[in-house]
Coordinates of C-alpha atoms and ligand atoms in Angstrom, one line a residue:
M1 CA 3.7 -26.2 32.8
F2 CA 1.2 -24.2 30.7
R3 CA 1.5 -26.3 27.6
T4 CA 3.1 -29.3 25.9
H5 CA 1.6 -28.5 22.5
T6 CA -0.2 -25.7 20.7
C7 CA -3.8 -25.8 19.8
G8 CA -3.0 -26.3 16.1
E9 CA -0.7 -29.2 16.5
L10 CA -2.4 -32.4 17.5
R11 CA -3.3 -35.1 15.0
S12 CA -4.6 -38.7 15.2
S13 CA -1.0 -39.9 15.5
H14 CA -1.0 -38.2 19.0
C15 CA -3.9 -40.4 20.2
G16 CA -3.2 -42.0 23.6
N17 CA -0.8 -39.2 24.6
T18 CA -1.5 -37.0 27.6
V19 CA -0.9 -33.4 26.7
T20 CA -1.5 -29.9 28.1
L21 CA -2.9 -27.0 26.1
S22 CA -3.4 -23.3 26.9
G23 CA -5.5 -20.8 25.1
W24 CA -8.7 -18.8 24.8
V25 CA -12.2 -20.2 24.9
Q26 CA -13.7 -19.8 21.5
R27 CA -17.0 -21.3 22.6
V28 CA -18.6 -23.9 24.9
R29 CA -21.3 -26.3 23.8
D30 CA -23.1 -27.8 26.7
K31 CA -25.4 -30.7 25.6
G32 CA -26.5 -31.8 29.1
T33 CA -24.2 -34.5 30.0
L34 CA -21.6 -33.8 27.3
I35 CA -19.6 -30.5 27.1
W36 CA -17.3 -29.4 24.3
I37 CA -14.9 -26.5 24.5
D38 CA -13.2 -25.0 21.5
L39 CA -9.8 -23.8 22.7
R40 CA -8.0 -21.4 20.5
D41 CA -4.4 -20.0 20.3
R42 CA -2.3 -18.5 17.5
Y43 CA -1.8 -21.9 15.9
G44 CA -5.4 -23.2 15.7
I45 CA -8.3 -24.6 17.5
T46 CA -8.5 -27.9 19.4
Q47 CA -11.7 -29.4 20.8
L48 CA -11.8 -30.3 24.5
F49 CA -14.3 -32.9 25.8
L50 CA -15.9 -33.4 29.2
E51 CA -18.5 -35.9 30.2
E52 CA -20.7 -35.9 33.3
G53 CA -20.1 -39.0 35.3
K54 CA -16.7 -39.6 33.8
T55 CA -15.0 -36.2 34.2
E56 CA -14.5 -34.8 37.7
P57 CA -17.6 -32.7 38.9
V58 CA -15.4 -29.7 39.7
L59 CA -14.1 -29.7 36.1
I60 CA -17.7 -29.9 34.8
D61 CA -18.6 -26.9 37.0
L62 CA -15.6 -25.0 35.8
A63 CA -16.5 -25.8 32.1
R64 CA -20.0 -24.5 32.7
S65 CA -18.7 -21.3 34.1
L66 CA -16.5 -20.4 31.2
G67 CA -17.3 -17.6 28.9
R68 CA -16.0 -16.5 25.5
E69 CA -12.3 -15.5 25.6
F70 CA -11.6 -16.9 29.1
V71 CA -8.0 -18.0 29.3
I72 CA -7.6 -21.6 30.5
S73 CA -5.1 -24.5 30.4
A74 CA -6.3 -28.1 30.1
T75 CA -4.7 -31.4 30.4
G76 CA -6.1 -34.6 29.0
M77 CA -5.7 -37.6 26.7
V78 CA -5.8 -37.2 23.0
T79 CA -8.5 -39.4 21.6
E80 CA -10.1 -39.9 18.2
R81 CA -13.3 -37.9 17.7
E82 CA -16.6 -39.6 17.0
S83 CA -17.7 -36.9 14.5
K84 CA -14.7 -35.6 12.7
N85 CA -14.3 -32.0 11.4
P86 CA -12.5 -32.1 8.0
N87 CA -12.4 -28.2 8.0
I88 CA -9.7 -27.9 10.6
P89 CA -6.3 -29.6 10.8
T90 CA -7.0 -30.9 14.4
G91 CA -10.5 -32.1 13.4
E92 CA -9.7 -35.8 13.9
I93 CA -9.1 -35.6 17.6
E94 CA -10.2 -34.1 20.8
L95 CA -8.8 -33.9 24.3
R96 CA -10.6 -35.8 27.1
V97 CA -10.0 -33.4 29.9
T98 CA -8.5 -34.7 33.2
A99 CA -7.4 -31.4 34.6
M100 CA -8.3 -27.8 33.8
K101 CA -7.3 -24.4 35.2
L102 CA -8.8 -21.0 34.8
L103 CA -5.9 -18.6 34.0
N104 CA -7.9 -15.5 33.5
A105 CA -11.5 -14.5 33.0
S106 CA -12.7 -12.2 30.2
K107 CA -15.5 -9.7 29.9
L108 CA -17.8 -10.4 27.0
P109 CA -16.0 -9.1 23.9
P110 CA -17.8 -6.2 22.1
F111 CA -17.7 -8.2 18.8
T112 CA -17.3 -11.8 17.8
I113 CA -13.8 -13.1 17.4
E114 CA -14.6 -15.0 14.2
D115 CA -13.2 -14.8 10.6
K116 CA -16.1 -12.5 9.7
S117 CA -16.6 -10.3 12.7
D118 CA -19.8 -8.3 13.5
G119 CA -17.8 -5.4 14.8
G120 CA -17.7 -2.0 13.0
D121 CA -14.4 -0.4 12.2
E122 CA -14.4 2.0 15.1
L123 CA -15.0 -0.7 17.7
R124 CA -12.4 -3.0 16.2
M125 CA -9.8 -0.2 16.3
K126 CA -10.5 0.6 19.9
Y127 CA -10.2 -3.1 20.9
R128 CA -7.4 -3.8 18.5
Y129 CA -6.1 -6.7 20.7
L130 CA -9.4 -8.5 20.2
D131 CA -9.4 -7.8 16.5
L132 CA -5.9 -9.1 16.2
R133 CA -7.0 -12.4 17.6
R134 CA -9.1 -13.0 14.5
N135 CA -7.6 -15.3 11.8
P136 CA -7.6 -12.8 8.9
L137 CA -5.5 -10.3 10.8
K138 CA -3.3 -13.1 12.1
H139 CA -2.6 -14.2 8.5
N140 CA -1.9 -10.6 7.4
L141 CA 0.7 -10.1 10.1
E142 CA 2.2 -13.5 9.5
L143 CA 2.6 -12.6 5.8
R144 CA 4.1 -9.3 6.8
H145 CA 6.6 -11.1 9.0
R146 CA 7.5 -13.5 6.3
L147 CA 8.0 -10.7 3.7
A148 CA 10.3 -8.8 6.0
L149 CA 12.3 -11.9 6.7
E150 CA 12.6 -12.9 3.0
T151 CA 13.5 -9.3 2.2
R152 CA 16.4 -9.4 4.7
K153 CA 17.5 -12.8 3.3
Y154 CA 17.6 -11.5 -0.3
L155 CA 19.3 -8.3 0.4
D156 CA 21.8 -9.9 2.7
D157 CA 22.6 -12.3 -0.1
Q158 CA 23.2 -9.3 -2.3
K159 CA 25.6 -7.9 0.2
F160 CA 23.4 -5.1 1.6
Y161 CA 24.0 -4.0 5.2
E162 CA 21.0 -3.2 7.3
I163 CA 21.9 0.1 9.0
E164 CA 19.7 2.2 11.2
T165 CA 19.4 6.0 10.7
P166 CA 18.0 8.4 13.2
Y167 CA 14.4 9.2 13.8
L168 CA 15.1 12.6 15.4
I169 CA 16.3 14.7 12.4
K170 CA 15.9 18.1 10.9
S171 CA 12.9 19.7 9.3
T172 CA 13.1 20.6 5.7
P173 CA 10.6 22.6 3.6
E174 CA 10.6 20.2 0.7
G175 CA 8.2 17.2 0.4
A176 CA 5.3 16.7 2.7
R177 CA 4.8 18.3 6.0
D178 CA 7.0 17.2 8.8
F179 CA 6.0 15.9 12.2
V180 CA 8.1 17.9 14.7
V181 CA 9.4 17.1 18.2
P182 CA 10.4 19.9 20.5
S183 CA 13.9 19.7 22.0
R184 CA 13.9 20.2 25.8
M185 CA 17.6 20.6 25.9
N186 CA 17.6 23.2 23.1
P187 CA 14.8 25.6 23.9
G188 CA 12.9 26.8 21.0
E189 CA 14.4 24.2 18.7
F190 CA 12.7 21.2 17.1
Y191 CA 13.6 17.9 15.6
A192 CA 11.6 16.5 12.7
L193 CA 10.7 12.9 12.2
P194 CA 12.0 11.6 8.9
Q195 CA 9.8 11.5 5.9
S196 CA 12.4 9.0 4.6
P197 CA 16.0 8.4 5.4
Q198 CA 17.0 9.9 2.0
T199 CA 19.9 12.1 2.9
F200 CA 21.3 9.7 5.5
K201 CA 21.4 6.8 3.0
Q202 CA 23.2 9.0 0.5
I203 CA 25.7 10.0 3.2
L204 CA 26.2 6.3 3.9
M205 CA 27.2 5.9 0.2
V206 CA 29.7 8.8 0.6
A207 CA 30.9 6.9 3.7
G208 CA 31.6 3.9 1.4
Y209 CA 29.0 1.4 2.7
D210 CA 28.1 0.6 -0.9
R211 CA 24.8 -1.2 -0.3
Y212 CA 22.4 -0.2 2.4
F213 CA 18.9 -1.2 3.3
Q214 CA 16.5 -0.7 6.2
I215 CA 13.0 -1.7 6.9
V216 CA 12.1 1.6 8.3
R217 CA 9.3 3.7 9.7
C218 CA 8.7 7.0 7.9
F219 CA 6.4 9.9 9.0
R220 CA 4.5 12.3 6.9
D221 CA 2.0 14.8 8.3
E222 CA -0.3 14.9 5.3
D223 CA -4.0 15.5 5.4
L224 CA -5.2 11.9 5.5
R225 CA -6.4 10.7 2.2
A226 CA -8.1 7.3 2.0
D227 CA -5.8 4.6 3.1
R228 CA -2.8 6.7 4.0
Q229 CA -1.1 6.3 7.3
P230 CA 0.8 9.1 9.0
E231 CA 3.5 6.6 9.9
F232 CA 4.3 3.8 7.4
T233 CA 7.1 1.4 6.6
Q234 CA 9.4 1.4 3.7
I235 CA 12.0 -1.1 2.5
D236 CA 14.6 1.7 1.9
C237 CA 17.7 1.0 -0.1
E238 CA 20.7 2.7 -1.6
M239 CA 23.6 1.5 -3.8
A240 CA 26.9 3.0 -4.9
F241 CA 28.6 2.7 -8.3
V242 CA 25.3 1.9 -10.0
E243 CA 23.4 3.0 -13.0
Q244 CA 19.6 2.9 -13.3
E245 CA 19.7 -0.5 -14.9
D246 CA 21.6 -2.0 -11.9
V247 CA 19.0 -0.7 -9.4
L248 CA 16.1 -1.9 -11.5
N249 CA 17.6 -5.4 -11.9
T250 CA 18.3 -5.7 -8.1
F251 CA 14.8 -4.7 -7.0
E252 CA 13.0 -6.5 -9.7
G253 CA 14.9 -9.4 -8.4
L254 CA 13.7 -8.7 -4.9
A255 CA 10.1 -8.4 -5.9
R256 CA 10.3 -11.7 -7.9
F257 CA 12.0 -13.4 -5.0
L258 CA 9.3 -12.3 -2.6
F259 CA 6.4 -13.4 -4.9
K260 CA 8.1 -16.7 -5.4
Q261 CA 9.0 -17.4 -1.7
V262 CA 5.8 -16.2 -0.2
K263 CA 3.2 -16.8 -2.8
G264 CA 4.8 -19.5 -5.0
I265 CA 4.2 -17.3 -8.0
E266 CA 6.6 -16.5 -10.9
V267 CA 5.8 -13.0 -11.9
G268 CA 8.2 -13.0 -14.8
S269 CA 10.3 -10.1 -15.9
F270 CA 8.9 -6.6 -15.5
G271 CA 7.6 -4.6 -18.4
R272 CA 9.1 -1.2 -18.9
M273 CA 7.3 2.0 -19.9
D274 CA 8.4 5.6 -19.9
Y275 CA 6.3 8.2 -18.2
A276 CA 5.2 9.9 -21.4
T277 CA 3.9 6.6 -22.9
A278 CA 2.2 5.7 -19.6
M279 CA 0.3 9.0 -19.6
K280 CA -0.6 8.7 -23.3
R281 CA -1.7 5.1 -23.2
Y282 CA -3.3 4.9 -19.8
G283 CA -3.6 8.4 -18.5
S284 CA -1.6 7.4 -15.4
D285 CA 1.9 7.1 -14.2
K286 CA 0.9 3.9 -12.5
P287 CA -1.0 2.0 -15.2
D288 CA -2.8 -1.2 -14.4
I289 CA -1.7 -3.5 -17.2
R290 CA -3.7 -6.5 -16.1
F291 CA -6.0 -5.5 -19.0
G292 CA -5.7 -3.7 -22.3
M293 CA -8.3 -1.1 -23.2
E294 CA -5.5 1.4 -24.1
F295 CA -6.3 5.0 -24.9
V296 CA -6.9 5.8 -28.6
E297 CA -6.5 9.5 -29.6
I298 CA -8.9 10.5 -32.4
N299 CA -8.5 14.2 -32.8
E300 CA -8.1 13.9 -36.6
Q301 CA -11.2 11.8 -37.0
A302 CA -13.4 13.6 -34.5
K303 CA -12.7 17.2 -35.1
G304 CA -14.1 19.4 -37.9
K305 CA -17.4 17.6 -38.2
G306 CA -19.4 20.3 -36.5
F307 CA -19.5 18.9 -33.0
G308 CA -18.5 21.9 -31.0
V309 CA -17.5 20.0 -27.9
F310 CA -14.9 18.0 -29.8
D311 CA -13.8 20.9 -32.0
E312 CA -12.9 23.0 -29.0
A313 CA -11.2 20.2 -27.1
E314 CA -7.4 19.9 -27.0
L315 CA -7.7 16.1 -27.0
V316 CA -10.4 13.7 -28.0
V317 CA -9.6 10.3 -26.7
G318 CA -11.4 7.1 -25.9
I319 CA -11.2 3.4 -25.0
N320 CA -12.8 0.4 -26.6
A321 CA -14.7 -1.9 -24.3
Q322 CA -14.6 -5.1 -26.3
G323 CA -17.9 -7.1 -26.4
C324 CA -19.9 -4.4 -24.6
S325 CA -22.0 -3.1 -27.5
E326 CA -25.1 -4.4 -25.8
F327 CA -24.7 -2.3 -22.7
T328 CA -28.1 -1.1 -21.8
R329 CA -29.2 2.6 -21.7
K330 CA -29.1 2.3 -17.9
Q331 CA -25.5 1.0 -17.9
L332 CA -24.4 3.8 -20.2
D333 CA -26.2 6.4 -18.1
A334 CA -24.4 5.0 -15.0
L335 CA -21.0 5.3 -16.7
T336 CA -21.9 8.9 -17.7
D337 CA -22.9 9.7 -14.1
F338 CA -19.6 8.1 -13.1
V339 CA -17.4 10.4 -15.2
K340 CA -19.5 13.4 -14.2
K341 CA -19.0 12.9 -10.5
P342 CA -17.3 16.0 -9.0
Q343 CA -14.1 13.9 -8.2
I344 CA -13.8 13.0 -11.8
G345 CA -15.3 16.1 -13.4
A346 CA -16.0 15.2 -17.0
K347 CA -18.8 17.2 -18.7
G348 CA -20.2 14.2 -20.5
L349 CA -19.5 10.9 -22.2
V350 CA -19.8 10.0 -25.9
Y351 CA -20.3 6.4 -27.0
V352 CA -20.2 4.6 -30.3
R353 CA -21.8 1.2 -30.4
Y354 CA -20.5 -1.2 -33.0
N355 CA -23.5 -3.4 -33.2
T356 CA -23.1 -7.1 -33.8
D357 CA -24.9 -6.7 -37.2
G358 CA -22.1 -4.4 -38.3
S359 CA -24.1 -1.1 -38.0
L360 CA -22.8 1.8 -36.0
K361 CA -24.7 3.9 -33.6
S362 CA -23.5 6.8 -31.5
S363 CA -24.7 9.4 -29.0
V364 CA -23.6 12.1 -31.5
D365 CA -25.2 10.7 -34.7
K366 CA -26.3 14.2 -35.5
F367 CA -22.7 15.1 -36.4
Y368 CA -21.2 11.8 -37.7
N369 CA -22.5 9.7 -40.5
E370 CA -22.0 6.0 -40.6
H371 CA -18.8 6.3 -42.7
Q372 CA -17.2 8.7 -40.3
L373 CA -18.1 6.4 -37.3
K374 CA -16.5 3.6 -39.2
E375 CA -13.3 5.6 -39.5
I376 CA -13.4 6.2 -35.8
A377 CA -14.1 2.5 -35.1
E378 CA -11.0 1.6 -37.3
C379 CA -8.8 3.8 -35.1
F380 CA -9.9 1.8 -32.1
G381 CA -9.4 -1.5 -33.9
A382 CA -13.0 -2.1 -32.9
Q383 CA -15.1 -5.1 -34.1
P384 CA -18.8 -5.7 -34.2
G385 CA -19.9 -6.2 -30.6
D386 CA -17.6 -3.5 -29.2
L387 CA -18.4 -0.2 -27.5
M388 CA -16.2 2.9 -27.8
L389 CA -16.3 5.4 -24.9
I390 CA -14.9 8.8 -25.7
L391 CA -14.0 11.9 -23.6
S392 CA -12.6 15.3 -24.7
G393 CA -11.1 18.3 -23.1
N394 CA -7.8 19.6 -21.8
T395 CA -5.1 16.9 -22.4
D396 CA -4.0 16.4 -18.8
L397 CA -7.5 16.5 -17.4
V398 CA -9.2 14.3 -19.9
R399 CA -6.5 11.6 -19.6
K400 CA -7.1 11.5 -15.8
Q401 CA -10.8 11.2 -16.4
L402 CA -10.5 8.5 -18.9
C403 CA -8.0 6.7 -16.7
E404 CA -10.8 6.5 -14.0
L405 CA -13.3 5.3 -16.5
R406 CA -11.0 2.6 -17.8
L407 CA -10.3 1.3 -14.2
E408 CA -14.0 1.4 -13.4
L409 CA -14.9 -0.6 -16.5
G410 CA -12.0 -3.0 -15.7
N411 CA -13.7 -3.6 -12.4
Q412 CA -17.1 -4.0 -13.8
L413 CA -15.8 -6.4 -16.4
G414 CA -13.9 -8.5 -13.9
M415 CA -10.5 -7.7 -15.5
R416 CA -8.7 -6.8 -12.3
D417 CA -8.3 -10.1 -10.5
P418 CA -6.3 -9.4 -7.3
Q419 CA -4.6 -12.7 -7.6
V420 CA -3.1 -11.9 -11.0
F421 CA 0.1 -9.8 -10.7
K422 CA 1.4 -7.6 -13.6
P423 CA 4.4 -5.6 -12.6
L424 CA 6.3 -2.9 -14.6
W425 CA 8.8 -0.2 -14.2
V426 CA 7.7 3.3 -15.2
T427 CA 10.8 5.3 -16.1
D428 CA 11.9 8.8 -17.3
F429 CA 9.7 10.9 -15.1
P430 CA 9.9 14.6 -15.5
L431 CA 12.5 16.1 -13.1
L432 CA 10.3 19.0 -12.1
E433 CA 6.7 19.9 -11.9
W434 CA 5.3 23.4 -11.9
N435 CA 3.2 24.5 -9.0
E436 CA 0.8 27.2 -9.9
D437 CA 0.1 28.3 -6.3
A438 CA 3.7 28.6 -5.3
G439 CA 4.7 30.0 -8.7
R440 CA 7.8 27.8 -8.8
Y441 CA 9.0 24.3 -9.8
F442 CA 9.0 21.5 -7.3
A443 CA 11.1 18.3 -7.7
M444 CA 8.7 15.6 -8.9
H445 CA 10.6 12.9 -6.9
H446 CA 12.9 14.8 -4.6
P447 CA 15.7 17.4 -5.0
F448 CA 18.4 14.8 -5.0
T449 CA 17.3 13.1 -8.2
S450 CA 19.6 13.5 -11.1
P451 CA 18.5 14.9 -14.5
K452 CA 19.2 12.8 -17.6
I453 CA 22.6 13.8 -19.0
E454 CA 21.1 14.4 -22.4
D455 CA 18.5 16.8 -20.9
V456 CA 20.9 18.8 -18.7
H457 CA 21.2 21.6 -21.3
L458 CA 17.5 22.3 -20.9
L459 CA 17.8 23.0 -17.2
D460 CA 18.0 26.8 -17.7
S461 CA 16.0 27.2 -20.9
D462 CA 13.1 24.8 -20.5
P463 CA 13.3 23.1 -17.0
G464 CA 9.8 21.5 -17.3
K465 CA 11.1 19.4 -20.2
V466 CA 14.0 17.9 -18.3
R467 CA 13.6 14.2 -17.6
A468 CA 15.0 12.5 -14.5
N469 CA 16.8 9.3 -13.9
A470 CA 13.8 8.3 -11.8
Y471 CA 11.7 5.2 -11.8
D472 CA 8.6 3.7 -10.1
M473 CA 7.8 0.1 -9.5
V474 CA 4.2 -0.4 -10.4
I475 CA 2.1 -3.5 -9.8
N476 CA -1.5 -3.8 -10.8
G477 CA -2.0 0.0 -10.9
V478 CA -0.4 0.4 -7.5
E479 CA 2.8 2.4 -7.0
V480 CA 4.8 0.0 -4.9
G481 CA 7.8 2.2 -4.7
G482 CA 10.1 4.6 -6.4
G483 CA 13.6 5.8 -6.6
S484 CA 16.3 7.5 -8.7
I485 CA 19.9 7.9 -9.5
R486 CA 21.1 10.7 -7.4
I487 CA 23.1 13.8 -8.1
H488 CA 26.5 13.3 -6.6
D489 CA 28.1 16.4 -7.9
R490 CA 28.1 19.4 -5.6
G491 CA 27.8 22.0 -8.4
L492 CA 24.8 20.2 -10.0
Q493 CA 23.1 19.8 -6.6
K494 CA 23.5 23.5 -5.9
R495 CA 22.1 24.3 -9.3
M496 CA 19.1 22.1 -8.5
F497 CA 18.5 23.8 -5.2
S498 CA 18.5 27.1 -7.0
L499 CA 16.1 25.9 -9.6
L500 CA 13.8 24.9 -6.7
G501 CA 13.9 28.5 -5.4
F502 CA 16.4 28.1 -2.6
S503 CA 18.8 30.9 -2.1
D504 CA 22.5 29.9 -1.5
E505 CA 22.0 30.6 2.1
E506 CA 18.9 28.5 2.4
A507 CA 20.5 25.6 0.6
Q508 CA 23.4 25.8 2.9
N509 CA 21.2 26.0 6.0
Q510 CA 19.0 23.0 5.0
F511 CA 21.4 20.7 3.2
G512 CA 24.9 22.1 3.9
F513 CA 25.9 18.8 5.4
L514 CA 25.1 17.0 2.1
L515 CA 26.8 19.6 0.0
T516 CA 29.9 19.4 2.2
A517 CA 29.9 15.6 2.1
F518 CA 29.8 15.9 -1.7
E519 CA 33.2 17.6 -1.4
Y520 CA 34.8 14.5 0.1
G521 CA 34.6 11.9 -2.7
A522 CA 30.9 11.1 -3.2
P523 CA 30.5 8.1 -5.5
P524 CA 27.8 7.8 -8.1
H525 CA 24.8 6.3 -6.4
G526 CA 21.1 5.6 -6.6
G527 CA 18.4 3.8 -4.8
I528 CA 14.8 3.1 -4.2
A529 CA 12.2 2.7 -1.4
L530 CA 9.3 0.3 -1.6
G531 CA 6.2 0.8 0.5
F532 CA 6.2 -2.2 2.7
D533 CA 2.6 -1.9 4.0
R534 CA 1.3 -1.5 0.5
L535 CA 3.4 -4.3 -0.9
T536 CA 2.2 -6.7 1.8
A537 CA -1.5 -5.7 1.1
L538 CA -1.0 -6.1 -2.6
I539 CA 0.6 -9.5 -2.3
A540 CA -2.3 -10.6 -0.1
G541 CA -4.7 -9.3 -2.8
Y542 CA -6.1 -6.4 -0.8
D543 CA -6.4 -2.7 -1.5
S544 CA -6.4 -1.4 2.1
I545 CA -3.1 -1.3 4.1
R546 CA -4.8 -0.8 7.4
D547 CA -5.3 -4.4 8.2
F548 CA -1.6 -5.1 7.4
I549 CA -0.4 -2.8 10.2
A550 CA -0.7 -4.1 13.8
F551 CA -1.7 -0.8 15.3
P552 CA -2.8 1.7 12.6
K553 CA -4.3 5.1 12.9
N554 CA -7.9 5.9 11.9
N555 CA -8.9 8.4 9.2
S556 CA -8.4 11.4 11.5
G557 CA -4.9 10.2 12.3
R558 CA -5.9 9.0 15.8
D559 CA -5.0 5.8 17.6
T560 CA -8.3 5.2 19.4
M561 CA -7.0 2.4 21.5
I562 CA -4.4 4.5 23.3
D563 CA -6.3 7.7 22.6
S564 CA -3.6 9.6 20.9
P565 CA -2.7 12.3 20.1
S566 CA -3.6 13.8 23.4
E567 CA -2.9 16.9 25.5
I568 CA 0.2 17.0 27.7
A569 CA 0.5 18.4 31.2
Q570 CA 1.3 22.0 31.8
H571 CA 4.7 21.1 33.4
Q572 CA 5.6 19.2 30.2
L573 CA 4.7 22.2 28.1
D574 CA 6.8 24.5 30.4
E575 CA 9.8 22.2 30.2
L576 CA 9.6 22.4 26.4
F577 CA 9.0 26.2 26.4
L578 CA 5.8 25.7 24.5
K579 CA 2.5 27.6 24.8
V580 CA -0.6 26.1 23.4
T581 CA -2.8 28.6 21.8
A582 CA -5.0 26.3 19.7
Q583 CA -8.4 25.3 21.1
K584 CA -9.6 21.8 20.8
T585 CA -12.4 22.1 18.3
G586 CA -14.0 18.8 19.5
Q587 CA -15.4 16.2 17.2
Ligands
LIG601 N1 13.3 8.5 -0.4 C1 12.4 8.2 -1.5 C2 11.0 8.2 -1.1 O1 10.7 8.0 0.1 C3 12.8 7.0 -2.2 C4 14.1 7.0 -2.9 O2 14.4 7.9 -3.7 O3 14.9 6.1 -2.6 O4 10.1 8.2 -1.9

């Protein structure tokens, strides 16, 4: 028998019992006649003890030959420790070894298997199995497991069925780029891996399944931006006979249930904000509402005073950093440099200090007298001690820039505590967005999202103004997921395809199956998908999703452990009727 207990289990109540443990050697301490071994498994660490003269000499020799990460099993009597370790649950006891077996040796690991490892990212990815032995990763994967389990419990309780949809599907030109898979049996033809099970879950509604979910892998061949994975997991859901409100309530319920079950936190009911308001007040469709610092538009007060930059701007807008009037020159310069970074792209930053003595001082004093500055301060609701930071320019751009500045200040002022959770729904997204390069509209969510009934009349005259029955779940400035009420009318769906520039023939080719299904009694339906990796990271209080995925890809989309992607043999290419013309550029 390899073990009677795990390495995390034994307490002083077990003293006197003879037990067997198996695990990895964390470390060996050899103090001459006394030897201690820390033995580790998934459940914890237990101390083994051997003593020259009392323990059999072969066992002493074996103990001395052990290195880090050797796999052993040990039998012995549980005894109370002389010096207890209050930091670990098994810290009261140790095992007096009477038998020990080497199960497997280990090479010296290239980094330490400790909570804080000395390994760089690259090394840890290549030896992922060693990295996964560390506690932080173990905790992350445990959390992920628990969240998946609780999700299934909640959705089962709400009468959802978990139904699998295929991974080998059909490439479509909308959305992100597809990963494709050549079909050997159908020369010259390709499957695509799903970017999401969108059309299948809608078909399931037509089929009458009413409530569907799946914790499902999705694939998008995008250029990797920071913290994106080419394959990621969604909690994907669809419901029939629902309005937007039903979907929001069901999934607000799921999120609250998860926070409660897994974190013991009541997140309370979600705020609601429409897209237009979110953009105006936070410059973002995923506002972080853990802190205020809302945008204040001051066109009226700022323009017409001779300051050309403001006069020419479409929008003059700022935020009030409460209690920051005493920011030093250096701090202000750093904020100016921050907004001028190429990724943000502002030309400059204007500040108005509301000094604690009630006087006002700005970086544009030449153009604004004290009275006019006071008027500006009033717009911000500023008090003595506050600092107003103002940007100007094209409305969309300046909002994006100010959004970045607000988040940066939020970080600097410690207003973004990762253990505080402020969720909200952002609703009423635009249906379409104009793409300058393509010279056409694209669906902001996807082509199956329904327009708001009251905006349908704008579809031909002013499509950019049409709002959608689309919504995002946003927590702490992170888009956790999104969905929509779908089009279920064939005519409207065809109209939508044509707005997106599909000819009738293309629409039929790409989505004929859906249009046909809509002719056989499609019920009103809608749904949502939540990013499962991201939700897990967020609940744990982390930004990065990589350490919440057992085997992630690196920033170049590679799995360095298995060394993939990789070339395939000529005979495989021949079988697939493929010719490789691209040359490996090397790295
Ligand atoms: N399929 C959508 C997505 O992956 C979510 C949805 O509309 O349900 O973003």
